[in-house]
PDB file of C-alpha atoms in Angstrom:
ATOM      1  CA  GLN A 224      13.128   2.965  15.197  1.00  0.00           C
ATOM      2  CA  VAL A 225      11.128   2.022  12.108  1.00  0.00           C
ATOM      3  CA  GLN A 226       8.288   4.363  11.261  1.00  0.00           C
ATOM      4  CA  LEU A 227       5.853   4.464   8.342  1.00  0.00           C
ATOM      5  CA  VAL A 228       3.616   7.479   7.807  1.00  0.00           C
ATOM      6  CA  GLU A 229       0.920   7.453   5.124  1.00  0.00           C
ATOM      7  CA  SER A 230      -0.629  10.511   3.532  1.00  0.00           C
ATOM      8  CA  GLY A 231      -2.697  11.451   0.514  1.00  0.00           C
ATOM      9  CA  GLY A 232      -6.063   9.973   1.372  1.00  0.00           C
ATOM     10  CA  ASP A 233      -9.091  12.053   0.462  1.00  0.00           C
ATOM     11  CA  SER A 234     -12.702  11.993  -0.697  1.00  0.00           C
ATOM     12  CA  VAL A 235     -13.102  11.862  -4.474  1.00  0.00           C
ATOM     13  CA  GLN A 236     -15.758  11.065  -7.022  1.00  0.00           C
ATOM     14  CA  ALA A 237     -15.771   7.858  -9.024  1.00  0.00           C
ATOM     15  CA  GLY A 238     -13.341   8.033 -11.913  1.00  0.00           C
ATOM     16  CA  GLY A 239     -10.979  10.295 -10.028  1.00  0.00           C
ATOM     17  CA  SER A 240      -7.368   9.739  -9.009  1.00  0.00           C
ATOM     18  CA  LEU A 241      -5.309   9.908  -5.847  1.00  0.00           C
ATOM     19  CA  ARG A 242      -1.686   9.286  -4.982  1.00  0.00           C
ATOM     20  CA  LEU A 243      -0.908   7.861  -1.585  1.00  0.00           C
ATOM     21  CA  SER A 244       2.523   8.281  -0.031  1.00  0.00           C
ATOM     22  CA  CYS A 245       4.241   6.308   2.702  1.00  0.00           C
ATOM     23  CA  ALA A 246       7.238   8.050   4.216  1.00  0.00           C
ATOM     24  CA  ILE A 247       9.717   5.570   5.656  1.00  0.00           C
ATOM     25  CA  SER A 248      12.197   6.237   8.432  1.00  0.00           C
ATOM     26  CA  GLY A 249      14.467   3.988  10.433  1.00  0.00           C
ATOM     27  CA  TYR A 250      15.473   1.759   7.527  1.00  0.00           C
ATOM     28  CA  THR A 251      16.311   1.809   3.837  1.00  0.00           C
ATOM     29  CA  SER A 252      13.280   0.938   1.765  1.00  0.00           C
ATOM     30  CA  ASN A 253      15.130  -1.031  -0.890  1.00  0.00           C
ATOM     31  CA  ASN A 254      16.007  -3.723   1.677  1.00  0.00           C
ATOM     32  CA  TYR A 255      12.394  -4.472   2.492  1.00  0.00           C
ATOM     33  CA  CYS A 256       9.468  -6.096   0.765  1.00  0.00           C
ATOM     34  CA  MET A 257       6.628  -3.605   1.084  1.00  0.00           C
ATOM     35  CA  GLY A 258       2.983  -3.389   0.244  1.00  0.00           C
ATOM     36  CA  TRP A 259      -0.198  -1.390   0.302  1.00  0.00           C
ATOM     37  CA  PHE A 260      -3.214  -2.839   2.062  1.00  0.00           C
ATOM     38  CA  ARG A 261      -6.769  -1.723   2.611  1.00  0.00           C
ATOM     39  CA  GLN A 262      -9.390  -2.452   5.197  1.00  0.00           C
ATOM     40  CA  THR A 263     -13.074  -1.694   5.659  1.00  0.00           C
ATOM     41  CA  PRO A 264     -14.917  -2.012   8.989  1.00  0.00           C
ATOM     42  CA  GLY A 265     -15.441  -5.593  10.051  1.00  0.00           C
ATOM     43  CA  LYS A 266     -13.237  -7.032   7.313  1.00  0.00           C
ATOM     44  CA  GLU A 267      -9.666  -8.255   7.116  1.00  0.00           C
ATOM     45  CA  ARG A 268      -6.793  -6.109   5.938  1.00  0.00           C
ATOM     46  CA  ASP A 269      -6.194  -7.215   2.356  1.00  0.00           C
ATOM     47  CA  GLY A 270      -3.193  -6.747   0.137  1.00  0.00           C
ATOM     48  CA  VAL A 271      -3.644  -4.365  -2.771  1.00  0.00           C
ATOM     49  CA  ALA A 272      -0.136  -4.088  -4.223  1.00  0.00           C
ATOM     50  CA  THR A 273       3.299  -5.448  -3.351  1.00  0.00           C
ATOM     51  CA  ILE A 274       6.762  -4.313  -4.365  1.00  0.00           C
ATOM     52  CA  ASP A 275       9.571  -6.737  -3.712  1.00  0.00           C
ATOM     53  CA  THR A 276      13.203  -5.878  -2.967  1.00  0.00           C
ATOM     54  CA  ASP A 277      14.085  -6.422  -6.634  1.00  0.00           C
ATOM     55  CA  GLY A 278      11.435  -3.900  -7.672  1.00  0.00           C
ATOM     56  CA  SER A 279       8.990  -6.440  -9.050  1.00  0.00           C
ATOM     57  CA  THR A 280       5.347  -5.602  -8.442  1.00  0.00           C
ATOM     58  CA  THR A 281       2.120  -7.539  -8.054  1.00  0.00           C
ATOM     59  CA  TYR A 282      -1.465  -6.375  -7.722  1.00  0.00           C
ATOM     60  CA  ALA A 283      -4.793  -7.635  -6.521  1.00  0.00           C
ATOM     61  CA  ASN A 284      -7.049  -8.468  -9.459  1.00  0.00           C
ATOM     62  CA  SER A 285      -9.526  -5.808  -8.361  1.00  0.00           C
ATOM     63  CA  VAL A 286      -7.009  -2.991  -8.902  1.00  0.00           C
ATOM     64  CA  LYS A 287      -4.887  -4.345 -11.747  1.00  0.00           C
ATOM     65  CA  GLY A 288      -4.592  -1.793 -14.522  1.00  0.00           C
ATOM     66  CA  ARG A 289      -5.802   1.048 -12.287  1.00  0.00           C
ATOM     67  CA  PHE A 290      -3.270   1.176  -9.416  1.00  0.00           C
ATOM     68  CA  THR A 291       0.501   1.461  -9.609  1.00  0.00           C
ATOM     69  CA  VAL A 292       2.908   0.904  -6.717  1.00  0.00           C
ATOM     70  CA  SER A 293       6.363   2.466  -6.812  1.00  0.00           C
ATOM     71  CA  LYS A 294       9.260   3.296  -4.537  1.00  0.00           C
ATOM     72  CA  ASP A 295      11.600   6.258  -4.537  1.00  0.00           C
ATOM     73  CA  ASN A 296      14.673   4.875  -2.817  1.00  0.00           C
ATOM     74  CA  ALA A 297      16.374   8.260  -2.707  1.00  0.00           C
ATOM     75  CA  GLU A 298      13.398   9.765  -0.873  1.00  0.00           C
ATOM     76  CA  ASN A 299      12.715   6.524   1.028  1.00  0.00           C
ATOM     77  CA  THR A 300       9.064   6.789   0.114  1.00  0.00           C
ATOM     78  CA  LEU A 301       6.513   4.271  -1.133  1.00  0.00           C
ATOM     79  CA  TYR A 302       3.708   5.435  -3.416  1.00  0.00           C
ATOM     80  CA  LEU A 303       0.381   4.132  -4.654  1.00  0.00           C
ATOM     81  CA  GLN A 304      -1.030   5.871  -7.704  1.00  0.00           C
ATOM     82  CA  MET A 305      -4.744   5.136  -7.913  1.00  0.00           C
ATOM     83  CA  ASN A 306      -6.643   5.946 -11.106  1.00  0.00           C
ATOM     84  CA  ASP A 307     -10.232   5.378 -12.201  1.00  0.00           C
ATOM     85  CA  LEU A 308     -11.316   5.037  -8.598  1.00  0.00           C
ATOM     86  CA  LYS A 309     -14.530   3.179  -7.840  1.00  0.00           C
ATOM     87  CA  PRO A 310     -16.819   3.318  -4.787  1.00  0.00           C
ATOM     88  CA  GLU A 311     -15.646  -0.180  -3.859  1.00  0.00           C
ATOM     89  CA  ASP A 312     -12.125   1.224  -3.420  1.00  0.00           C
ATOM     90  CA  THR A 313     -13.371   3.094  -0.352  1.00  0.00           C
ATOM     91  CA  ALA A 314     -11.283   1.909   2.620  1.00  0.00           C
ATOM     92  CA  MET A 315      -8.545   2.792   5.052  1.00  0.00           C
ATOM     93  CA  TYR A 316      -5.259   2.282   3.235  1.00  0.00           C
ATOM     94  CA  TYR A 317      -2.113   1.158   5.025  1.00  0.00           C
ATOM     95  CA  CYS A 318       1.465   0.644   3.980  1.00  0.00           C
ATOM     96  CA  GLY A 319       3.381  -2.218   5.514  1.00  0.00           C
ATOM     97  CA  ALA A 320       6.810  -3.803   5.422  1.00  0.00           C
ATOM     98  CA  GLU A 321       8.092  -7.231   6.282  1.00  0.00           C
ATOM     99  CA  SER A 322      11.356  -7.744   8.133  1.00  0.00           C
ATOM    100  CA  PRO A 323      14.397  -7.696   5.845  1.00  0.00           C
ATOM    101  CA  GLY A 324      15.317 -10.849   3.980  1.00  0.00           C
ATOM    102  CA  ALA A 325      11.814 -12.117   3.358  1.00  0.00           C
ATOM    103  CA  CYS A 326       8.766 -11.453   1.242  1.00  0.00           C
ATOM    104  CA  SER A 327       6.006 -13.784   2.392  1.00  0.00           C
ATOM    105  CA  LYS A 328       3.390 -13.748  -0.318  1.00  0.00           C
ATOM    106  CA  VAL A 329       0.023 -15.374  -0.653  1.00  0.00           C
ATOM    107  CA  ALA A 330      -1.399 -15.365  -4.180  1.00  0.00           C
ATOM    108  CA  GLY A 331       1.508 -13.128  -5.170  1.00  0.00           C
ATOM    109  CA  LEU A 332       0.840 -10.428  -2.598  1.00  0.00           C
ATOM    110  CA  LEU A 333       2.620  -9.714   0.683  1.00  0.00           C
ATOM    111  CA  HIS A 334       0.251 -11.047   3.325  1.00  0.00           C
ATOM    112  CA  SER A 335      -0.742  -8.891   6.276  1.00  0.00           C
ATOM    113  CA  ALA A 336       0.102 -11.685   8.737  1.00  0.00           C
ATOM    114  CA  TYR A 337       3.795 -11.320   7.851  1.00  0.00           C
ATOM    115  CA  VAL A 338       4.015  -7.543   8.047  1.00  0.00           C
ATOM    116  CA  SER A 339       6.325  -6.363  10.806  1.00  0.00           C
ATOM    117  CA  TYR A 340       5.801  -2.624  10.441  1.00  0.00           C
ATOM    118  CA  TRP A 341       2.586  -0.713   9.770  1.00  0.00           C
ATOM    119  CA  GLY A 342       1.690   2.895   9.179  1.00  0.00           C
ATOM    120  CA  GLN A 343      -1.311   4.512  10.840  1.00  0.00           C
ATOM    121  CA  GLY A 344      -3.448   4.480   7.684  1.00  0.00           C
ATOM    122  CA  THR A 345      -5.029   7.073   5.421  1.00  0.00           C
ATOM    123  CA  GLN A 346      -8.717   7.128   4.470  1.00  0.00           C
ATOM    124  CA  VAL A 347      -9.850   6.972   0.859  1.00  0.00           C
ATOM    125  CA  THR A 348     -13.531   7.600   0.149  1.00  0.00           C
ATOM    126  CA  VAL A 349     -14.942   7.317  -3.360  1.00  0.00           C
ATOM    127  CA  SER A 350     -18.469   8.515  -4.041  1.00  0.00           C
ATOM    128  CA  SER A 351     -20.602   7.543  -7.009  1.00  0.00           C
TER     129      SER A 351
END
């Protein structure tokens, strides 16, 4: 049974940093296209960063240069390092994975409509 469990969300001040983790069980992470997404109340779940099965990464323009997605295949864990956080980064953050063999991207990012497996989310709040 596939399971994703996020952790690391917190409340920080603008300019601060956080590292989110997504612990993966039930499959080997290097076989799956995975991504980090975020959602605020009343809005769609948007892609923030994607890491493909070959290790290539893409980012939303709003986080480029500040966020870094990575995978530790030995630990089967996905990470999102977030630096220089801004109040507009406040959201619930989710990790997601598409079924093996595909990476369905829109504008370079894994799209939420194609995600087969979701974590429960972790809240990030950035105050000014």
